[in-house]
PDB file of C-alpha atoms in Angstrom:
ATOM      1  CA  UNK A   1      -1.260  17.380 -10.412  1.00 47.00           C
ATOM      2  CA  UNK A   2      -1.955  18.970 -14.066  1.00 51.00           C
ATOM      3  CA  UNK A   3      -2.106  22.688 -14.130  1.00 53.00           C
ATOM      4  CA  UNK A   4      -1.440  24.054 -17.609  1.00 69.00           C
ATOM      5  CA  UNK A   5       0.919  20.536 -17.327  1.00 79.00           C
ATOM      6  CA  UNK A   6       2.085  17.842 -15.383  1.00 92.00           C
ATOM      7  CA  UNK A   7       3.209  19.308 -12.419  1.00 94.00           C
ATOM      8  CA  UNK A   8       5.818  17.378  -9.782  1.00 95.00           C
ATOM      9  CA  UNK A   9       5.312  18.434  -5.958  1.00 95.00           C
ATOM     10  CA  UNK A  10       7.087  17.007  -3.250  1.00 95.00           C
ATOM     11  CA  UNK A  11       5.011  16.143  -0.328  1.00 94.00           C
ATOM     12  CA  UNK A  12       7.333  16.725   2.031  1.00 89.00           C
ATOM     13  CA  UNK A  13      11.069  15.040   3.408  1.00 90.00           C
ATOM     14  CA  UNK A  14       9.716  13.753   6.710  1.00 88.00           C
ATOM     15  CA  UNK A  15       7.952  10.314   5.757  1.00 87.00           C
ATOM     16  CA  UNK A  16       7.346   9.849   9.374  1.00 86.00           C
ATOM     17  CA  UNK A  17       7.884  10.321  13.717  1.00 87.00           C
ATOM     18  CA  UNK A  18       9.100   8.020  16.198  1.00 87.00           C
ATOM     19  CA  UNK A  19       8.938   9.362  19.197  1.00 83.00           C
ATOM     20  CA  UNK A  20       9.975  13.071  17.781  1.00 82.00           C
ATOM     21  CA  UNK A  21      12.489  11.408  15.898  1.00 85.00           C
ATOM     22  CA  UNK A  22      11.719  12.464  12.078  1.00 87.00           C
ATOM     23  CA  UNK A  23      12.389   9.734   9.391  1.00 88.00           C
ATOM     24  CA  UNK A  24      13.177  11.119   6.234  1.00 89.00           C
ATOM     25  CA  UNK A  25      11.614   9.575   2.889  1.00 93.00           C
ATOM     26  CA  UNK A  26      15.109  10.291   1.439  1.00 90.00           C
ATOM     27  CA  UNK A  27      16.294   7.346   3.730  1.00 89.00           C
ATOM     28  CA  UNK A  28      14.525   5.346   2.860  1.00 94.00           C
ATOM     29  CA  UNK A  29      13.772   5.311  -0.761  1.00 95.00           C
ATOM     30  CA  UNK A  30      17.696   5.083  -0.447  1.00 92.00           C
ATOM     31  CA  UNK A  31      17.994   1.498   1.601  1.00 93.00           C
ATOM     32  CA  UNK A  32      15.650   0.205  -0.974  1.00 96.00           C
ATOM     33  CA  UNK A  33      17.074   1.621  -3.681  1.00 96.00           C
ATOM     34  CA  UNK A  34      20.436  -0.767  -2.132  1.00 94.00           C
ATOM     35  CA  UNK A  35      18.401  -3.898  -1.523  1.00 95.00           C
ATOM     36  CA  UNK A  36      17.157  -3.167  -5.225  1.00 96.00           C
ATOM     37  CA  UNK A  37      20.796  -2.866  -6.320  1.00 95.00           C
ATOM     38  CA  UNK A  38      21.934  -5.517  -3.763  1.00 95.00           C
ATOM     39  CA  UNK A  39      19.030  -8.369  -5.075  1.00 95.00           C
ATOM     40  CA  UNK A  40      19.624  -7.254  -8.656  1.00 96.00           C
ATOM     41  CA  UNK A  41      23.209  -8.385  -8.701  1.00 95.00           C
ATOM     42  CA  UNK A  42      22.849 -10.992  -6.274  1.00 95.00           C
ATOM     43  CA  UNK A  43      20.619 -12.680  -8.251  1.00 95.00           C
ATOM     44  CA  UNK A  44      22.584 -11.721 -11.950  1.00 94.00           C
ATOM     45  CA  UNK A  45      25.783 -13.405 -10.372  1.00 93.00           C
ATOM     46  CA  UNK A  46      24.625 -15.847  -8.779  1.00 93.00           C
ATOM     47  CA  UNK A  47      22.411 -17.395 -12.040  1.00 91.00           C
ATOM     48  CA  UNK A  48      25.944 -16.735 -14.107  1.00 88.00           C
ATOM     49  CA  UNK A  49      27.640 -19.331 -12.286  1.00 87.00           C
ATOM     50  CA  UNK A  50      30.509 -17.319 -12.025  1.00 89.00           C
ATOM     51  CA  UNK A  51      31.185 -17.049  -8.357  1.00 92.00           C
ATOM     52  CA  UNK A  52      30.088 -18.620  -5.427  1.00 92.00           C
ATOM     53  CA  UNK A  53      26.241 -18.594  -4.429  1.00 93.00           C
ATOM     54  CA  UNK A  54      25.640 -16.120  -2.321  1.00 92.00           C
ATOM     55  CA  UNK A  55      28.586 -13.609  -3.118  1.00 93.00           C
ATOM     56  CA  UNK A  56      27.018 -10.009  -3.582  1.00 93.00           C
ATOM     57  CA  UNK A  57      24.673 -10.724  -0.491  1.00 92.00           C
ATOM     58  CA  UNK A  58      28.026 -11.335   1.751  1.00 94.00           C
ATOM     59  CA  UNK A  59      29.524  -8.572   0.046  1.00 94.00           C
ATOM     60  CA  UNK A  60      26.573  -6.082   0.522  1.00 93.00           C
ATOM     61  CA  UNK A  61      27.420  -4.694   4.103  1.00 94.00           C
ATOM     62  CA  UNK A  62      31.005  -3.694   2.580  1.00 94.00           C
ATOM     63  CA  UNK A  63      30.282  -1.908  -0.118  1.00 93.00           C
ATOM     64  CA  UNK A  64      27.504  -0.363   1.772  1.00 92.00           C
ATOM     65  CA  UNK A  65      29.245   0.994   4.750  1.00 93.00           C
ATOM     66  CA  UNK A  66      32.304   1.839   1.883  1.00 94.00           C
ATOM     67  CA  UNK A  67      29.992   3.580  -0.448  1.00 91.00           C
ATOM     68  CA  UNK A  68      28.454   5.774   2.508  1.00 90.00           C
ATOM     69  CA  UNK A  69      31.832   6.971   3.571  1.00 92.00           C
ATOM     70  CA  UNK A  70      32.914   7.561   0.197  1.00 91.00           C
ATOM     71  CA  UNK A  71      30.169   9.466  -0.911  1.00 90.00           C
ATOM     72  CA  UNK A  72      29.896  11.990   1.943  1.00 89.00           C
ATOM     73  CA  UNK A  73      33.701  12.212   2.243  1.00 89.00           C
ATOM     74  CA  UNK A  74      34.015  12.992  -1.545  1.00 88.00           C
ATOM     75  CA  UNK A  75      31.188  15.888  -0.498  1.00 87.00           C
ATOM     76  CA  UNK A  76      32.896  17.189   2.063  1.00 87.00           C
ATOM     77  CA  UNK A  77      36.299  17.234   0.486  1.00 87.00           C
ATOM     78  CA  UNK A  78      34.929  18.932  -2.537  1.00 83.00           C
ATOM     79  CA  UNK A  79      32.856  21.177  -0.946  1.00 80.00           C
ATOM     80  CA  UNK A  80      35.013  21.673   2.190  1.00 79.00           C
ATOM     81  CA  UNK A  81      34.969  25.751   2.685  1.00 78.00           C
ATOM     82  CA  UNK A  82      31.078  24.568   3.838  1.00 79.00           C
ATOM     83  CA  UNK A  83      32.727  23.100   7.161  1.00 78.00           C
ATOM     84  CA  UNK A  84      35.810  25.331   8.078  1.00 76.00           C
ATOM     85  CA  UNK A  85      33.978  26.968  10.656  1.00 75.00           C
ATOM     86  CA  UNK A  86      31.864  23.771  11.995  1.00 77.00           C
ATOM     87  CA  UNK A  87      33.895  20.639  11.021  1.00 79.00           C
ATOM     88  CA  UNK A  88      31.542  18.640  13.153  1.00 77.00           C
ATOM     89  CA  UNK A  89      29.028  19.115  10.583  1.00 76.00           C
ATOM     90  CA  UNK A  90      30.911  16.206   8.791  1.00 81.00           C
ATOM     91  CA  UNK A  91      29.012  13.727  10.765  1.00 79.00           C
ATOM     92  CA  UNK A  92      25.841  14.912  10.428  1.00 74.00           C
ATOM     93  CA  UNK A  93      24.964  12.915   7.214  1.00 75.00           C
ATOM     94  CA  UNK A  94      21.501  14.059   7.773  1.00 70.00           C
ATOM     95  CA  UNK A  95      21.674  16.777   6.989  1.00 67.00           C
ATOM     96  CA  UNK A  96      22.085  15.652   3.119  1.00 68.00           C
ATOM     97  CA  UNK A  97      25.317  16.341   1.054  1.00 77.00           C
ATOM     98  CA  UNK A  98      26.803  12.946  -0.581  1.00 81.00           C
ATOM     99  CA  UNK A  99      28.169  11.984  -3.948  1.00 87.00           C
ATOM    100  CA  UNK A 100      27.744   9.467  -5.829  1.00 87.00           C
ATOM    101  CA  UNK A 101      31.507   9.770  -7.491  1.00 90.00           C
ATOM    102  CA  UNK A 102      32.563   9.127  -4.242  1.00 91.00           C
ATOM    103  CA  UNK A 103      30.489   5.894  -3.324  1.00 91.00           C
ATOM    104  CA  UNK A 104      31.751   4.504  -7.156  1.00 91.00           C
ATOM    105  CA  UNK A 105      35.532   5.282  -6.070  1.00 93.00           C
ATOM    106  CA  UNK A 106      35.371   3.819  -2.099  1.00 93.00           C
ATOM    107  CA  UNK A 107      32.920   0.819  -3.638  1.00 93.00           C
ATOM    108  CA  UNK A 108      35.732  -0.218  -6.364  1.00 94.00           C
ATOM    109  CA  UNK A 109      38.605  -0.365  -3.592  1.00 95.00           C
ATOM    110  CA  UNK A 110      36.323  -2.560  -1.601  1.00 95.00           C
ATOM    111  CA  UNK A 111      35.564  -4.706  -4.550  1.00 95.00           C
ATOM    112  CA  UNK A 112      39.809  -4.977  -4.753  1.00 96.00           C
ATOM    113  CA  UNK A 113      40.097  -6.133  -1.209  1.00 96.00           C
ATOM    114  CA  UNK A 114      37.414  -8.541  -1.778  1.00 95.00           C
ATOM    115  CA  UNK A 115      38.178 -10.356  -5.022  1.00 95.00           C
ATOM    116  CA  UNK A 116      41.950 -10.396  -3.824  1.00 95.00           C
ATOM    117  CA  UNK A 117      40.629 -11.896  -0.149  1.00 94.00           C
ATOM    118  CA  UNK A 118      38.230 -14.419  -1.815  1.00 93.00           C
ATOM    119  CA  UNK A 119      40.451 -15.156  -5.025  1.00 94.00           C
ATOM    120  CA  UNK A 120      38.060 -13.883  -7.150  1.00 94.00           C
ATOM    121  CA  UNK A 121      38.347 -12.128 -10.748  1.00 93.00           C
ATOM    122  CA  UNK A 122      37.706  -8.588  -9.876  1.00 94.00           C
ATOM    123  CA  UNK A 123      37.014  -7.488 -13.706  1.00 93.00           C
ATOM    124  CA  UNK A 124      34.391 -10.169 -13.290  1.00 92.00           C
ATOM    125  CA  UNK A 125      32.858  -8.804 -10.043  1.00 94.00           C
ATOM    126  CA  UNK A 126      32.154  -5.188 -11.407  1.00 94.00           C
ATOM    127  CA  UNK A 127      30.939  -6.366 -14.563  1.00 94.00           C
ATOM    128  CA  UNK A 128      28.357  -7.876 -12.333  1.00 95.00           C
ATOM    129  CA  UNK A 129      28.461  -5.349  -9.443  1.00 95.00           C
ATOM    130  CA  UNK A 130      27.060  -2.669 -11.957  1.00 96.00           C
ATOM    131  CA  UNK A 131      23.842  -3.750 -13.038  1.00 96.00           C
ATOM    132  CA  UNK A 132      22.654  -3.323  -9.343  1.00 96.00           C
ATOM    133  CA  UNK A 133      24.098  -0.005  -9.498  1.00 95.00           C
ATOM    134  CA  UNK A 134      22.621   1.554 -12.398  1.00 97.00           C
ATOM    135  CA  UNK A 135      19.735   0.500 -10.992  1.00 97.00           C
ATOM    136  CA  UNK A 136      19.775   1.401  -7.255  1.00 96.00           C
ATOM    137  CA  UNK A 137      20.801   4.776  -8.806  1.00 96.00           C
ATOM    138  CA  UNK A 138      17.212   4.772 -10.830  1.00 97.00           C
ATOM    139  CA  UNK A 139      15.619   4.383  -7.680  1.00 97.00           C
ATOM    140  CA  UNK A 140      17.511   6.535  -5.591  1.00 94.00           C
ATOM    141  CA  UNK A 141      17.298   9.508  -7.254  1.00 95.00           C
ATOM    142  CA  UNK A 142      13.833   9.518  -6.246  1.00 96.00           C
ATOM    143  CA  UNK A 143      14.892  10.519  -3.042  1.00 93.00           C
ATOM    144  CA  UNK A 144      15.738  14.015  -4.477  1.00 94.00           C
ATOM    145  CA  UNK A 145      12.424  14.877  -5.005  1.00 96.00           C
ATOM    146  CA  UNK A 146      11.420  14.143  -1.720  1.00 95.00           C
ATOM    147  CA  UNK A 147      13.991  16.617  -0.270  1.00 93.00           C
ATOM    148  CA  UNK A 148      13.272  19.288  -3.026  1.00 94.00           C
ATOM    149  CA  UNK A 149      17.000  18.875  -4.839  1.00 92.00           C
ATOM    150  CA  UNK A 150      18.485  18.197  -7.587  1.00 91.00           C
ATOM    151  CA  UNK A 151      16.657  20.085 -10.269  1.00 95.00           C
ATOM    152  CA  UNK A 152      17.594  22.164 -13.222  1.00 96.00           C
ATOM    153  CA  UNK A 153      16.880  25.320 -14.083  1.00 96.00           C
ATOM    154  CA  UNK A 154      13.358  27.972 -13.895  1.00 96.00           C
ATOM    155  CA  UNK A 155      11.052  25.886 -16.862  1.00 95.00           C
ATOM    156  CA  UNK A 156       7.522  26.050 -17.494  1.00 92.00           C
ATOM    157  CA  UNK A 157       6.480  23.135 -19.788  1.00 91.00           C
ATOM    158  CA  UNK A 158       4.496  20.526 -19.790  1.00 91.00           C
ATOM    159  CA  UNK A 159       6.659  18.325 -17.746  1.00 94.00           C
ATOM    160  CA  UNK A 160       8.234  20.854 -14.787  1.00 96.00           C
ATOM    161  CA  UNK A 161       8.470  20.348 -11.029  1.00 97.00           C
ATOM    162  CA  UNK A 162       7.398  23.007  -8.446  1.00 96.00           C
ATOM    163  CA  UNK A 163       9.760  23.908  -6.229  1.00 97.00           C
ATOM    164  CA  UNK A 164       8.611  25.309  -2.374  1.00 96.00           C
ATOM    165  CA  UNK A 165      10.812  29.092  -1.864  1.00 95.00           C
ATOM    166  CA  UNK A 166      12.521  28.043   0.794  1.00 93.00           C
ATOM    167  CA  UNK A 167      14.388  24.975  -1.258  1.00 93.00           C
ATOM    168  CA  UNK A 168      15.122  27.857  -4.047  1.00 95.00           C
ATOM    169  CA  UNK A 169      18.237  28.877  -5.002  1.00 92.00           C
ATOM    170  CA  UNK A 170      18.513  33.382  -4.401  1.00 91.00           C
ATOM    171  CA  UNK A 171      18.898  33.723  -8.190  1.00 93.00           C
ATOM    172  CA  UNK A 172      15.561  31.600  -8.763  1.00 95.00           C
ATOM    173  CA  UNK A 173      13.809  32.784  -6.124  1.00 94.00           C
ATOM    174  CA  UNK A 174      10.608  34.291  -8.325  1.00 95.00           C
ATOM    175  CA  UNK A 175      10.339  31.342 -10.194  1.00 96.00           C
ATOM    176  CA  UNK A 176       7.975  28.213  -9.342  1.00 95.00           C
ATOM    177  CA  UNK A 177       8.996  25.312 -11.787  1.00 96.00           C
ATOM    178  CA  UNK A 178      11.838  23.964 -12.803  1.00 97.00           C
ATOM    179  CA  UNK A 179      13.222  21.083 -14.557  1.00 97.00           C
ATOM    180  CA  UNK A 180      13.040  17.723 -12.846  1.00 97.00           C
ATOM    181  CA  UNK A 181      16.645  16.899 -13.332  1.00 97.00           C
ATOM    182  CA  UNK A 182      15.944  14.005 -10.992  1.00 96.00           C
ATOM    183  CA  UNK A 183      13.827  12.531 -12.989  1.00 97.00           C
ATOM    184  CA  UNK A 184      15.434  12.658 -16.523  1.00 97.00           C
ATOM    185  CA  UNK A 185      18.833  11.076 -14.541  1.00 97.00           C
ATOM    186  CA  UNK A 186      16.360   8.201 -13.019  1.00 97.00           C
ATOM    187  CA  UNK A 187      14.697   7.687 -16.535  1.00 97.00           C
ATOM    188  CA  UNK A 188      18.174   7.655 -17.941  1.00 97.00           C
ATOM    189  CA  UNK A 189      19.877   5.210 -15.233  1.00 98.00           C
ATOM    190  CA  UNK A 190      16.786   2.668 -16.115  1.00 97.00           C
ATOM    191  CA  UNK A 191      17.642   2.801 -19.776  1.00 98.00           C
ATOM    192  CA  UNK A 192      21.396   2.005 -18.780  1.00 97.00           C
ATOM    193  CA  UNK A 193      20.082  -0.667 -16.673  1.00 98.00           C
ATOM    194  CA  UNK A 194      18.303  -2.353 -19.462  1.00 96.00           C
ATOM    195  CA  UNK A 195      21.160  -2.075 -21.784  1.00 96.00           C
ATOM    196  CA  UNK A 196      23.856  -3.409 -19.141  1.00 95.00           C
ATOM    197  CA  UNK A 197      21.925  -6.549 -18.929  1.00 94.00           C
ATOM    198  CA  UNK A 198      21.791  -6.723 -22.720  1.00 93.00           C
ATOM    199  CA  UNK A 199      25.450  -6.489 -22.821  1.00 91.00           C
ATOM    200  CA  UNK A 200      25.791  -9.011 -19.851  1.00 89.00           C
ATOM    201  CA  UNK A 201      24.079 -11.447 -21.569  1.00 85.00           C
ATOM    202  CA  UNK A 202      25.175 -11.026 -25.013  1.00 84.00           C
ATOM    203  CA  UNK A 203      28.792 -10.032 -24.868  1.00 77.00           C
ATOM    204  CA  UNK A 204      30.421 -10.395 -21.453  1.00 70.00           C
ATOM    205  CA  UNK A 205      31.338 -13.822 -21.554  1.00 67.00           C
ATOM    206  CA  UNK A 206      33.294 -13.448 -24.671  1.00 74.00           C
ATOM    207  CA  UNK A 207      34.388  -9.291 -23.365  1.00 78.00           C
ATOM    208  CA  UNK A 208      35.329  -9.042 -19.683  1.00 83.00           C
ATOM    209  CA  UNK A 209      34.719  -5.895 -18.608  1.00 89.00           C
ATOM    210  CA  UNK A 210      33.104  -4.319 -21.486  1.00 92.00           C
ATOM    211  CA  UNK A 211      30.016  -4.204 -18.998  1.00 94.00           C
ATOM    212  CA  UNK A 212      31.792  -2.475 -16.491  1.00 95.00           C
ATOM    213  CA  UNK A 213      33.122   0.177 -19.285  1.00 95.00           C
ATOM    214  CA  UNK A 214      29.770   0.787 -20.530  1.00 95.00           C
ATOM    215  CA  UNK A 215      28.155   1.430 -17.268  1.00 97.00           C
ATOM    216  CA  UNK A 216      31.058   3.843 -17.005  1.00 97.00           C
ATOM    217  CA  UNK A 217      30.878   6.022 -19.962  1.00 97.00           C
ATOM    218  CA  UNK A 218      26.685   5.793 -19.846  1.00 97.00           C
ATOM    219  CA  UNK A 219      26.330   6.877 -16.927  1.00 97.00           C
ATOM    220  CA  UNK A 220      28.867   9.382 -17.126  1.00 97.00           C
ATOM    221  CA  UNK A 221      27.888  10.742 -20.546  1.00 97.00           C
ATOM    222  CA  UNK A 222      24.410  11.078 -18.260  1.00 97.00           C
ATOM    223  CA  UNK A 223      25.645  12.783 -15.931  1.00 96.00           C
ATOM    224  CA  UNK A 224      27.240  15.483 -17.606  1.00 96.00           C
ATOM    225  CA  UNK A 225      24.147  16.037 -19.549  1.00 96.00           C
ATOM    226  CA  UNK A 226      22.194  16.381 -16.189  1.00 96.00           C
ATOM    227  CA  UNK A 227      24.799  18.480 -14.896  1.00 95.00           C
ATOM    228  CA  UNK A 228      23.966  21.149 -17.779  1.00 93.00           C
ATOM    229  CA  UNK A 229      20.686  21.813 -15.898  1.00 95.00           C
ATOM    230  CA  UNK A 230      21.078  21.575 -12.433  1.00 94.00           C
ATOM    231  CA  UNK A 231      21.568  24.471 -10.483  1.00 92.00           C
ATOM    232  CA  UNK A 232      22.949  23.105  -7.111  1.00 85.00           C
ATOM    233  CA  UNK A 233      26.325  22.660  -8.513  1.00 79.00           C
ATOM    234  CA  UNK A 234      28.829  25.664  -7.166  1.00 78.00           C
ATOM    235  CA  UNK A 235      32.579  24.272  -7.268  1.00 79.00           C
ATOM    236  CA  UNK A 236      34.177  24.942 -10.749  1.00 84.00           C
ATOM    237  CA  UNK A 237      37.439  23.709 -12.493  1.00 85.00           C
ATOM    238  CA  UNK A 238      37.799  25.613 -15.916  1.00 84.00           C
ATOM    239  CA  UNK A 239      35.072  26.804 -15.931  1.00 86.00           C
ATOM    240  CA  UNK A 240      33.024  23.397 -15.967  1.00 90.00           C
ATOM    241  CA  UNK A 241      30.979  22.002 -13.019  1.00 91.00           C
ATOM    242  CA  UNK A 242      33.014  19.881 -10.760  1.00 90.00           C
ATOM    243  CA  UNK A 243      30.347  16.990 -11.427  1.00 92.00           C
ATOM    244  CA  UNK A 244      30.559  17.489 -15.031  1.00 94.00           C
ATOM    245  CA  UNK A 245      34.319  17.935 -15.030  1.00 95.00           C
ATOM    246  CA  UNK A 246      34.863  13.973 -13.712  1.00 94.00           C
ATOM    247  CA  UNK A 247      32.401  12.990 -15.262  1.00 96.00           C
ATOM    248  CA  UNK A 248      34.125  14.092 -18.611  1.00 96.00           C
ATOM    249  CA  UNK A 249      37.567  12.466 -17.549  1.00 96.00           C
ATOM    250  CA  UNK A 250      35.383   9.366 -16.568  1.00 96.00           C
ATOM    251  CA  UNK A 251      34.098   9.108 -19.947  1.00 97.00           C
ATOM    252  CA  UNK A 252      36.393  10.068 -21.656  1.00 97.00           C
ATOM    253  CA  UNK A 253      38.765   7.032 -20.249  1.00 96.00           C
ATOM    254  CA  UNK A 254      35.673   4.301 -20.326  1.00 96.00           C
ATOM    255  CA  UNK A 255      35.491   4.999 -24.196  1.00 96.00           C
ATOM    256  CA  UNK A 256      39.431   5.006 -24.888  1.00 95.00           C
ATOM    257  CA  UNK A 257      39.713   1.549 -22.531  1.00 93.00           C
ATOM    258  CA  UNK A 258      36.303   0.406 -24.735  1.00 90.00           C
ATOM    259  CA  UNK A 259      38.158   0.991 -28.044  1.00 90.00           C
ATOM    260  CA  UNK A 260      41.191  -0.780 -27.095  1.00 87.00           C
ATOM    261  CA  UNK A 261      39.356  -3.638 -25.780  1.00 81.00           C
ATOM    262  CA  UNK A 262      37.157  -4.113 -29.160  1.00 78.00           C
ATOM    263  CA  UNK A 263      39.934  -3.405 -31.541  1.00 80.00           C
ATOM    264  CA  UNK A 264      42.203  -5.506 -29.425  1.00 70.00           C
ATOM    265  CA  UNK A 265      39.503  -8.230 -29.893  1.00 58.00           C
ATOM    266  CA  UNK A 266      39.445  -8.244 -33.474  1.00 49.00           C
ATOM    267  CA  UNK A 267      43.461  -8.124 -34.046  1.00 47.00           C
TER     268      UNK A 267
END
């Protein structure tokens, strides 16, 4: 709605009831954001020629179930004083609290199993495993403002999204827009999108795993920006946002390993 602006309001997490049992929106703007991400580089791979027809669909479920453990174990291990005193809490996924660091870490050992199982390059297979990623994260992220989360700090521009008081952090608690962090990180994950295919197209046959590197250090260099803003972020190492703080060492390792690669190239 515009009011002095565009303003963002969730309509609510529950999308709807079966029988008293509450589906969340969050859900499942999440499952399509996979099958986006799943059809994406299903159908990238399997026009390349590179691997046999039908690959990323048979090697969906894996990564999947891999990338869902991952994520919320990475949560819980990084935020673990939240379960000390109810441990069981692990399990209940629905109550939110994943990472995506963690679904990139779990997903690449999978990918190792498979391409070792199958005889397959596995340079090759992330090159084209990440195009589906950047953009299942585009879409995905959408299911943060369904569920009120992931935005930055108290702003009042044109652009802001209103946040209800009970999803407001104490320190924010008189304030009714913030920055929709969500959205700039969606925005941004479509732009990487649209480059990694560039790069795909133009370069990867001649650079394996430049594509891979790239999606690396974009979306990390993203994700620390996004990470400036956000105010959901309370585990620290020197002073820097945990978030931020592997995102840093993530980018900062994509762009050595890109250097080497190109000046490598050219010796």
């Amino acid at each position: 709605m515009f009011e002095n602006g565009l303003v963002l309001s969730s309509p609510g997490r529950v999308l709807f009831q079966i029988n008293g049992f509450e589906i969340y929106t969050y859900g499942v703007i999440i499952a399509f954001a996979i099958l986006c991400g799943v059809m994406a580089s299903g159908y990238i791979a399997d026009k390349s020629g590179k691997f046999p027809k039908g690959t990323f669909v048979d090697l969906s479920p894996f990564m999947i179930i891999s990338g869902i453990f991952g994520a919320r174990a990475w949560y819980c291990l990084v935020n673990f004083k939240e379960f000390v005193f109810s441990p069981l809490n692990v399990f209940n996924i629905r109550a939110g609290g994943i990472s995506i660091h963690g679904a990139l870490l779990a997903g690449f050992i999978t990918l190792i199993f498979y391409a070792k199982k199958h005889k397959l390059n596995l340079i090759s297979l992330c090159d084209y495993a990440v195009p589906g990623l950047a953009l299942g994260q585009a879409v995905g992220r959408w299911g943060n403002f369904f569920n009120n989360e992931a935005f930055g700090v108290p702003y009042d521009g044109f652009l802001k999204l209103y946040i209800p008081p009970f999803a407001r952090p104490y320190q924010f608690a008189e304030y009714d827009y913030f920055h929709p962090a969500f959205l700039y990180e969606s925005i941004g994950d479509f732009i990487l999108f649209g480059l990694i295919l560039f790069v795909l197209n133009k370069f990867a046959p001649k650079y394996s795993g430049i594509t891979t590197l790239i999606y690396l250090a974009g979306y990390s260099a993203l994700r620390f920006l996004i990470e400036l803003i956000r105010v959901d972020s309370n585990v620290f190492i020197f002073n820097i946002k945990f978030p931020a703080f592997v995102s840093l060492i993530i980018f900062t390792g994509a762009v050595a390993s890109l250097i080497f690669c190109l000046t490598k190239r050219y010796k």
